[in-house]
Amino acid sequence: MENAKHVSKAVISRLPRYYRTLRQLANEGVGRISSKDLAAQMDLTASQIRQDLSCFGGFGQQGYGYSVDKLIVELERILGVAGSQRAILLGVGNLGRALLRNFDFSFCGVRPIAAFDTAAEVIGRDFRGIPVHALHDLELFCERERPDIAVLCVPADQAQLVSERLVRCGVRGIWNFSNVSLRQDHLGVPVENVHFSDSLMKLCYHMKATDPFEFGE
Amino acid sequence: MENAKHVSKAVISRLPRYYRTLRQLANEGVGRISSKDLAAQMDLTASQIRQDLSCFGGFGQQGYGYSVDKLIVELERILGVAGSQRAILLGVGNLGRALLRNFDFSFCGVRPIAAFDTAAEVIGRDFRGIPVHALHDLELFCERERPDIAVLCVPADQAQLVSERLVRCGVRGIWNFSNVSLRQDHLGVPVENVHFSDSLMKLCYHMKATDPFEFGE
């Protein structure tokens, strides 16, 4: 296994984009791709792509390009999305429902097995076959089913308590949509905090940077 | 104005995190912070923080730290989130509703002014005061109201067409949740593609990297 500790955060955060792009290419029937063409697809430079992929052993051949399928399999192994992680979702509001109904968990090798909420009107329902249980059954359920990942869609003021409870239940990773930053060093398991505002701010930045009126100042 | 072209993508993508962290600190009543303490908050190194902020002029004083409020104002200017951009949202399904109901647009200096959908049962309703109009009224509305940003929550197969239509309507930036990658070089305006799968894959990677069983191999 590659030593994950020597790979920079910047490279790691680009890997999912590589994976998405390559899956898209495979869907389109592309079998091989040069670093130059992959660079054009991804808005990176060819040398950056060669450098990124070389962090993980470098699977390209000079003048021959990369095998799309091989790279996909390799990235699945590196990212750890090849297995079948089992997920539970906490908080079946609009965002929770959007994820249950529309998000392709299987793309990431993840399988949602249950959702939890406290609202009587949603407990007992199911979304695309995923049943909603009462939150007070969480401990019992986790003891029996041993989910790997928790998808946190609860309100911000409940995020810390619910996540601590999830860790006590043996959950090994938290995908956090609750709009507060949870910390891995506090919880003891990996956390990905999703902040929608980050991408909206990036958009504002780029709109400003390309605005002819601003440049005219 | 600083020359945006000389700032690396990596720095730009960290700026929203700086902004979020500093706003949080200001909320907690923190007036000044050293690069070391800010680094600890953000899981970065002090030297990286000094380097990042120096890209934009460097507002710290040796041994005295950064003024939180000054840095916030400066970041608002740099990110272009200080003004009041007007946004419309397309596609009032679960995700669209989640954003309209719960997302704090004002945090990014953005104000949602209307939403659009094709479903009769949602047209005419409003969410936190934001009215939902029929999609066929888009052109008329944009001519009158001149929105800056479009938040795209339509199904993947409609994303390209709707986004082209939005650009013809004069929208200057697209915040895209439709799970297909739209390209700025095709559309002619900045796009931020939000891919939930990227953060889930990163979580899987970190879970794998910290899994004692995996390391034991």
mmCIF file with all atom_site columns, C-alpha atoms in Angstrom, chain A residues 1-2 4 7 9 12-13 16-17 19-20 40-41 43 77-81 85 94-95 97-99 101 103 105 107-108 110 148-149 172-175 177 181 183-184 190-192 194-211 214, chain B residues 1-2 4 7 9 12-13 16-17 19-20 40-41 43 77-81 85 94-95 97-99 101 103 105 107-108 110 148-149 172-175 177 181 183-184 190-192 194-211 214:
data_model
loop_
_atom_site.group_PDB
_atom_site.id
_atom_site.type_symbol
_atom_site.label_atom_id
_atom_site.label_alt_id
_atom_site.label_comp_id
_atom_site.label_asym_id
_atom_site.label_entity_id
_atom_site.label_seq_id
_atom_site.pdbx_PDB_ins_code
_atom_site.Cartn_x
_atom_site.Cartn_y
_atom_site.Cartn_z
_atom_site.occupancy
_atom_site.B_iso_or_equiv
_atom_site.pdbx_formal_charge
_atom_site.auth_seq_id
_atom_site.auth_comp_id
_atom_site.auth_asym_id
_atom_site.auth_atom_id
_atom_site.pdbx_PDB_model_num
ATOM 1   C CA . MET A 1 1   ? 0.000   0.000  0.000   1.00 0.00 ? 1   MET A CA 1
ATOM 2   C CA . GLU A 1 2   ? 1.206   3.526  -0.828  1.00 0.00 ? 2   GLU A CA 1
ATOM 3   C CA . ALA A 1 4   ? -0.627  8.096  2.377   1.00 0.00 ? 4   ALA A CA 1
ATOM 4   C CA . VAL A 1 7   ? 0.840   12.803 -0.408  1.00 0.00 ? 7   VAL A CA 1
ATOM 5   C CA . LYS A 1 9   ? -3.440  17.733 0.786   1.00 0.00 ? 9   LYS A CA 1
ATOM 6   C CA . ILE A 1 12  ? -5.595  14.400 -2.299  1.00 0.00 ? 12  ILE A CA 1
ATOM 7   C CA . SER A 1 13  ? -8.222  17.038 -2.880  1.00 0.00 ? 13  SER A CA 1
ATOM 8   C CA . PRO A 1 16  ? -11.939 12.919 -6.604  1.00 0.00 ? 16  PRO A CA 1
ATOM 9   C CA . ARG A 1 17  ? -11.926 15.222 -9.628  1.00 0.00 ? 17  ARG A CA 1
ATOM 10  C CA . TYR A 1 19  ? -11.933 9.996  -10.565 1.00 0.00 ? 19  TYR A CA 1
ATOM 11  C CA . ARG A 1 20  ? -15.054 11.841 -11.746 1.00 0.00 ? 20  ARG A CA 1
ATOM 12  C CA . ALA A 1 40  ? -7.486  20.037 -21.152 1.00 0.00 ? 40  ALA A CA 1
ATOM 13  C CA . GLN A 1 41  ? -10.533 18.232 -19.711 1.00 0.00 ? 41  GLN A CA 1
ATOM 14  C CA . ASP A 1 43  ? -8.260  22.666 -16.635 1.00 0.00 ? 43  ASP A CA 1
ATOM 15  C CA . ARG A 1 77  ? -8.032  1.623  -4.450  1.00 0.00 ? 77  ARG A CA 1
ATOM 16  C CA . ILE A 1 78  ? -6.235  4.816  -3.440  1.00 0.00 ? 78  ILE A CA 1
ATOM 17  C CA . LEU A 1 79  ? -9.391  6.682  -2.493  1.00 0.00 ? 79  LEU A CA 1
ATOM 18  C CA . GLY A 1 80  ? -10.843 3.674  -0.726  1.00 0.00 ? 80  GLY A CA 1
ATOM 19  C CA . VAL A 1 81  ? -14.102 3.939  -2.660  1.00 0.00 ? 81  VAL A CA 1
ATOM 20  C CA . GLN A 1 85  ? -19.042 1.308  3.040   1.00 0.00 ? 85  GLN A CA 1
ATOM 21  C CA . ASN A 1 94  ? -34.949 18.999 2.681   1.00 0.00 ? 94  ASN A CA 1
ATOM 22  C CA . LEU A 1 95  ? -31.232 18.445 2.346   1.00 0.00 ? 95  LEU A CA 1
ATOM 23  C CA . ARG A 1 97  ? -34.186 14.067 1.403   1.00 0.00 ? 97  ARG A CA 1
ATOM 24  C CA . ALA A 1 98  ? -32.300 15.552 -1.540  1.00 0.00 ? 98  ALA A CA 1
ATOM 25  C CA . LEU A 1 99  ? -29.340 13.300 -0.725  1.00 0.00 ? 99  LEU A CA 1
ATOM 26  C CA . ARG A 1 101 ? -33.477 10.763 -3.322  1.00 0.00 ? 101 ARG A CA 1
ATOM 27  C CA . PHE A 1 103 ? -27.340 11.575 -4.640  1.00 0.00 ? 103 PHE A CA 1
ATOM 28  C CA . PHE A 1 105 ? -23.868 7.149  -3.139  1.00 0.00 ? 105 PHE A CA 1
ATOM 29  C CA . PHE A 1 107 ? -20.528 6.266  -7.262  1.00 0.00 ? 107 PHE A CA 1
ATOM 30  C CA . CYS A 1 108 ? -18.345 6.571  -4.153  1.00 0.00 ? 108 CYS A CA 1
ATOM 31  C CA . VAL A 1 110 ? -21.073 3.866  -0.332  1.00 0.00 ? 110 VAL A CA 1
ATOM 32  C CA . ASP A 1 148 ? -19.200 2.931  8.687   1.00 0.00 ? 148 ASP A CA 1
ATOM 33  C CA . ILE A 1 149 ? -20.208 6.470  7.735   1.00 0.00 ? 149 ILE A CA 1
ATOM 34  C CA . ARG A 1 172 ? -15.742 5.640  11.573  1.00 0.00 ? 172 ARG A CA 1
ATOM 35  C CA . GLY A 1 173 ? -16.280 8.779  9.503   1.00 0.00 ? 173 GLY A CA 1
ATOM 36  C CA . ILE A 1 174 ? -18.631 11.769 9.385   1.00 0.00 ? 174 ILE A CA 1
ATOM 37  C CA . TRP A 1 175 ? -19.816 13.573 6.259   1.00 0.00 ? 175 TRP A CA 1
ATOM 38  C CA . PHE A 1 177 ? -23.597 19.065 6.102   1.00 0.00 ? 177 PHE A CA 1
ATOM 39  C CA . SER A 1 181 ? -17.027 22.735 11.403  1.00 0.00 ? 181 SER A CA 1
ATOM 40  C CA . ARG A 1 183 ? -12.986 18.634 14.141  1.00 0.00 ? 183 ARG A CA 1
ATOM 41  C CA . GLN A 1 184 ? -11.343 15.295 13.649  1.00 0.00 ? 184 GLN A CA 1
ATOM 42  C CA . PRO A 1 190 ? -12.221 11.635 10.030  1.00 0.00 ? 190 PRO A CA 1
ATOM 43  C CA . VAL A 1 191 ? -14.716 14.381 9.211   1.00 0.00 ? 191 VAL A CA 1
ATOM 44  C CA . GLU A 1 192 ? -15.504 16.127 5.942   1.00 0.00 ? 192 GLU A CA 1
ATOM 45  C CA . VAL A 1 194 ? -19.248 20.542 3.625   1.00 0.00 ? 194 VAL A CA 1
ATOM 46  C CA . HIS A 1 195 ? -19.576 24.311 3.517   1.00 0.00 ? 195 HIS A CA 1
ATOM 47  C CA . PHE A 1 196 ? -21.723 25.461 0.621   1.00 0.00 ? 196 PHE A CA 1
ATOM 48  C CA . SER A 1 197 ? -20.606 29.024 1.294   1.00 0.00 ? 197 SER A CA 1
ATOM 49  C CA . ASP A 1 198 ? -17.027 28.215 0.248   1.00 0.00 ? 198 ASP A CA 1
ATOM 50  C CA . SER A 1 199 ? -17.982 27.555 -3.356  1.00 0.00 ? 199 SER A CA 1
ATOM 51  C CA . LEU A 1 200 ? -20.342 30.541 -3.495  1.00 0.00 ? 200 LEU A CA 1
ATOM 52  C CA . MET A 1 201 ? -17.524 32.774 -2.251  1.00 0.00 ? 201 MET A CA 1
ATOM 53  C CA . LYS A 1 202 ? -15.180 31.311 -4.851  1.00 0.00 ? 202 LYS A CA 1
ATOM 54  C CA . LEU A 1 203 ? -17.786 32.090 -7.496  1.00 0.00 ? 203 LEU A CA 1
ATOM 55  C CA . CYS A 1 204 ? -18.025 35.694 -6.258  1.00 0.00 ? 204 CYS A CA 1
ATOM 56  C CA . TYR A 1 205 ? -14.238 35.936 -6.396  1.00 0.00 ? 205 TYR A CA 1
ATOM 57  C CA . HIS A 1 206 ? -14.109 34.725 -9.987  1.00 0.00 ? 206 HIS A CA 1
ATOM 58  C CA . MET A 1 207 ? -16.994 36.958 -11.013 1.00 0.00 ? 207 MET A CA 1
ATOM 59  C CA . LYS A 1 208 ? -15.137 39.910 -9.587  1.00 0.00 ? 208 LYS A CA 1
ATOM 60  C CA . ALA A 1 209 ? -11.858 38.880 -11.201 1.00 0.00 ? 209 ALA A CA 1
ATOM 61  C CA . THR A 1 210 ? -13.460 38.606 -14.652 1.00 0.00 ? 210 THR A CA 1
ATOM 62  C CA . ASP A 1 211 ? -15.701 41.626 -14.362 1.00 0.00 ? 211 ASP A CA 1
ATOM 63  C CA . GLU A 1 214 ? -13.758 46.018 -12.014 1.00 0.00 ? 214 GLU A CA 1
ATOM 64  C CA . MET B 1 1   ? -6.936  46.485 -6.776  1.00 0.00 ? 1   MET B CA 1
ATOM 65  C CA . GLU B 1 2   ? -4.624  43.528 -6.319  1.00 0.00 ? 2   GLU B CA 1
ATOM 66  C CA . ALA B 1 4   ? -5.928  38.538 -9.124  1.00 0.00 ? 4   ALA B CA 1
ATOM 67  C CA . VAL B 1 7   ? -2.723  34.421 -6.905  1.00 0.00 ? 7   VAL B CA 1
ATOM 68  C CA . LYS B 1 9   ? -5.759  28.529 -7.249  1.00 0.00 ? 9   LYS B CA 1
ATOM 69  C CA . ILE B 1 12  ? -7.943  31.277 -3.668  1.00 0.00 ? 12  ILE B CA 1
ATOM 70  C CA . SER B 1 13  ? -9.619  28.074 -2.604  1.00 0.00 ? 13  SER B CA 1
ATOM 71  C CA . PRO B 1 16  ? -13.343 31.186 1.980   1.00 0.00 ? 16  PRO B CA 1
ATOM 72  C CA . ARG B 1 17  ? -12.072 29.053 4.855   1.00 0.00 ? 17  ARG B CA 1
ATOM 73  C CA . TYR B 1 19  ? -13.205 34.126 5.918   1.00 0.00 ? 19  TYR B CA 1
ATOM 74  C CA . ARG B 1 20  ? -15.421 31.575 7.702   1.00 0.00 ? 20  ARG B CA 1
ATOM 75  C CA . ALA B 1 40  ? -4.143  25.843 14.951  1.00 0.00 ? 40  ALA B CA 1
ATOM 76  C CA . GLN B 1 41  ? -7.778  26.782 14.275  1.00 0.00 ? 41  GLN B CA 1
ATOM 77  C CA . ASP B 1 43  ? -5.187  22.992 10.658  1.00 0.00 ? 43  ASP B CA 1
ATOM 78  C CA . ARG B 1 77  ? -13.024 43.040 -0.654  1.00 0.00 ? 77  ARG B CA 1
ATOM 79  C CA . ILE B 1 78  ? -10.735 40.384 -2.125  1.00 0.00 ? 78  ILE B CA 1
ATOM 80  C CA . LEU B 1 79  ? -13.439 37.740 -2.401  1.00 0.00 ? 79  LEU B CA 1
ATOM 81  C CA . GLY B 1 80  ? -15.953 40.219 -3.736  1.00 0.00 ? 80  GLY B CA 1
ATOM 82  C CA . VAL B 1 81  ? -18.523 39.216 -1.137  1.00 0.00 ? 81  VAL B CA 1
ATOM 83  C CA . GLN B 1 85  ? -25.083 40.315 -5.527  1.00 0.00 ? 85  GLN B CA 1
ATOM 84  C CA . ASN B 1 94  ? -35.539 19.180 -2.197  1.00 0.00 ? 94  ASN B CA 1
ATOM 85  C CA . LEU B 1 95  ? -32.103 20.676 -2.676  1.00 0.00 ? 95  LEU B CA 1
ATOM 86  C CA . ARG B 1 97  ? -35.771 24.187 -0.979  1.00 0.00 ? 97  ARG B CA 1
ATOM 87  C CA . ALA B 1 98  ? -32.971 23.308 1.422   1.00 0.00 ? 98  ALA B CA 1
ATOM 88  C CA . LEU B 1 99  ? -30.927 26.218 0.057   1.00 0.00 ? 99  LEU B CA 1
ATOM 89  C CA . ARG B 1 101 ? -34.893 27.683 3.576   1.00 0.00 ? 101 ARG B CA 1
ATOM 90  C CA . PHE B 1 103 ? -28.621 28.515 3.493   1.00 0.00 ? 103 PHE B CA 1
ATOM 91  C CA . PHE B 1 105 ? -26.795 33.630 1.390   1.00 0.00 ? 105 PHE B CA 1
ATOM 92  C CA . PHE B 1 107 ? -22.960 35.450 4.703   1.00 0.00 ? 107 PHE B CA 1
ATOM 93  C CA . CYS B 1 108 ? -21.520 35.636 1.178   1.00 0.00 ? 108 CYS B CA 1
ATOM 94  C CA . VAL B 1 110 ? -25.623 37.436 -1.853  1.00 0.00 ? 110 VAL B CA 1
ATOM 95  C CA . ASP B 1 148 ? -26.084 38.559 -11.042 1.00 0.00 ? 148 ASP B CA 1
ATOM 96  C CA . ILE B 1 149 ? -25.924 34.906 -10.001 1.00 0.00 ? 149 ILE B CA 1
ATOM 97  C CA . ARG B 1 172 ? -22.794 36.745 -14.698 1.00 0.00 ? 172 ARG B CA 1
ATOM 98  C CA . GLY B 1 173 ? -22.028 33.625 -12.683 1.00 0.00 ? 173 GLY B CA 1
ATOM 99  C CA . ILE B 1 174 ? -23.470 30.147 -12.115 1.00 0.00 ? 174 ILE B CA 1
ATOM 100 C CA . TRP B 1 175 ? -23.427 28.197 -8.855  1.00 0.00 ? 175 TRP B CA 1
ATOM 101 C CA . PHE B 1 177 ? -25.583 21.917 -8.031  1.00 0.00 ? 177 PHE B CA 1
ATOM 102 C CA . SER B 1 181 ? -19.640 19.870 -14.758 1.00 0.00 ? 181 SER B CA 1
ATOM 103 C CA . ARG B 1 183 ? -17.475 24.801 -18.191 1.00 0.00 ? 183 ARG B CA 1
ATOM 104 C CA . GLN B 1 184 ? -16.653 28.454 -17.959 1.00 0.00 ? 184 GLN B CA 1
ATOM 105 C CA . PRO B 1 190 ? -17.594 31.877 -14.145 1.00 0.00 ? 190 PRO B CA 1
ATOM 106 C CA . VAL B 1 191 ? -19.073 28.612 -12.886 1.00 0.00 ? 191 VAL B CA 1
ATOM 107 C CA . GLU B 1 192 ? -18.660 26.831 -9.577  1.00 0.00 ? 192 GLU B CA 1
ATOM 108 C CA . VAL B 1 194 ? -20.549 21.666 -6.617  1.00 0.00 ? 194 VAL B CA 1
ATOM 109 C CA . HIS B 1 195 ? -19.890 17.939 -6.559  1.00 0.00 ? 195 HIS B CA 1
ATOM 110 C CA . PHE B 1 196 ? -20.988 16.358 -3.287  1.00 0.00 ? 196 PHE B CA 1
ATOM 111 C CA . SER B 1 197 ? -19.173 13.171 -4.286  1.00 0.00 ? 197 SER B CA 1
ATOM 112 C CA . ASP B 1 198 ? -15.787 14.908 -4.029  1.00 0.00 ? 198 ASP B CA 1
ATOM 113 C CA . SER B 1 199 ? -16.059 15.405 -0.299  1.00 0.00 ? 199 SER B CA 1
ATOM 114 C CA . LEU B 1 200 ? -17.488 11.921 0.278   1.00 0.00 ? 200 LEU B CA 1
ATOM 115 C CA . MET B 1 201 ? -14.544 10.449 -1.613  1.00 0.00 ? 201 MET B CA 1
ATOM 116 C CA . LYS B 1 202 ? -12.138 12.536 0.443   1.00 0.00 ? 202 LYS B CA 1
ATOM 117 C CA . LEU B 1 203 ? -13.809 11.195 3.578   1.00 0.00 ? 203 LEU B CA 1
ATOM 118 C CA . CYS B 1 204 ? -13.389 7.614  2.321   1.00 0.00 ? 204 CYS B CA 1
ATOM 119 C CA . TYR B 1 205 ? -9.735  8.349  1.616   1.00 0.00 ? 205 TYR B CA 1
ATOM 120 C CA . HIS B 1 206 ? -9.128  9.663  5.121   1.00 0.00 ? 206 HIS B CA 1
ATOM 121 C CA . MET B 1 207 ? -11.049 6.792  6.700   1.00 0.00 ? 207 MET B CA 1
ATOM 122 C CA . LYS B 1 208 ? -8.869  4.380  4.783   1.00 0.00 ? 208 LYS B CA 1
ATOM 123 C CA . ALA B 1 209 ? -5.695  6.259  5.664   1.00 0.00 ? 209 ALA B CA 1
ATOM 124 C CA . THR B 1 210 ? -6.499  6.214  9.396   1.00 0.00 ? 210 THR B CA 1
ATOM 125 C CA . ASP B 1 211 ? -7.865  2.690  9.537   1.00 0.00 ? 211 ASP B CA 1
ATOM 126 C CA . GLU B 1 214 ? -5.398  -1.107 6.684   1.00 0.00 ? 214 GLU B CA 1
#
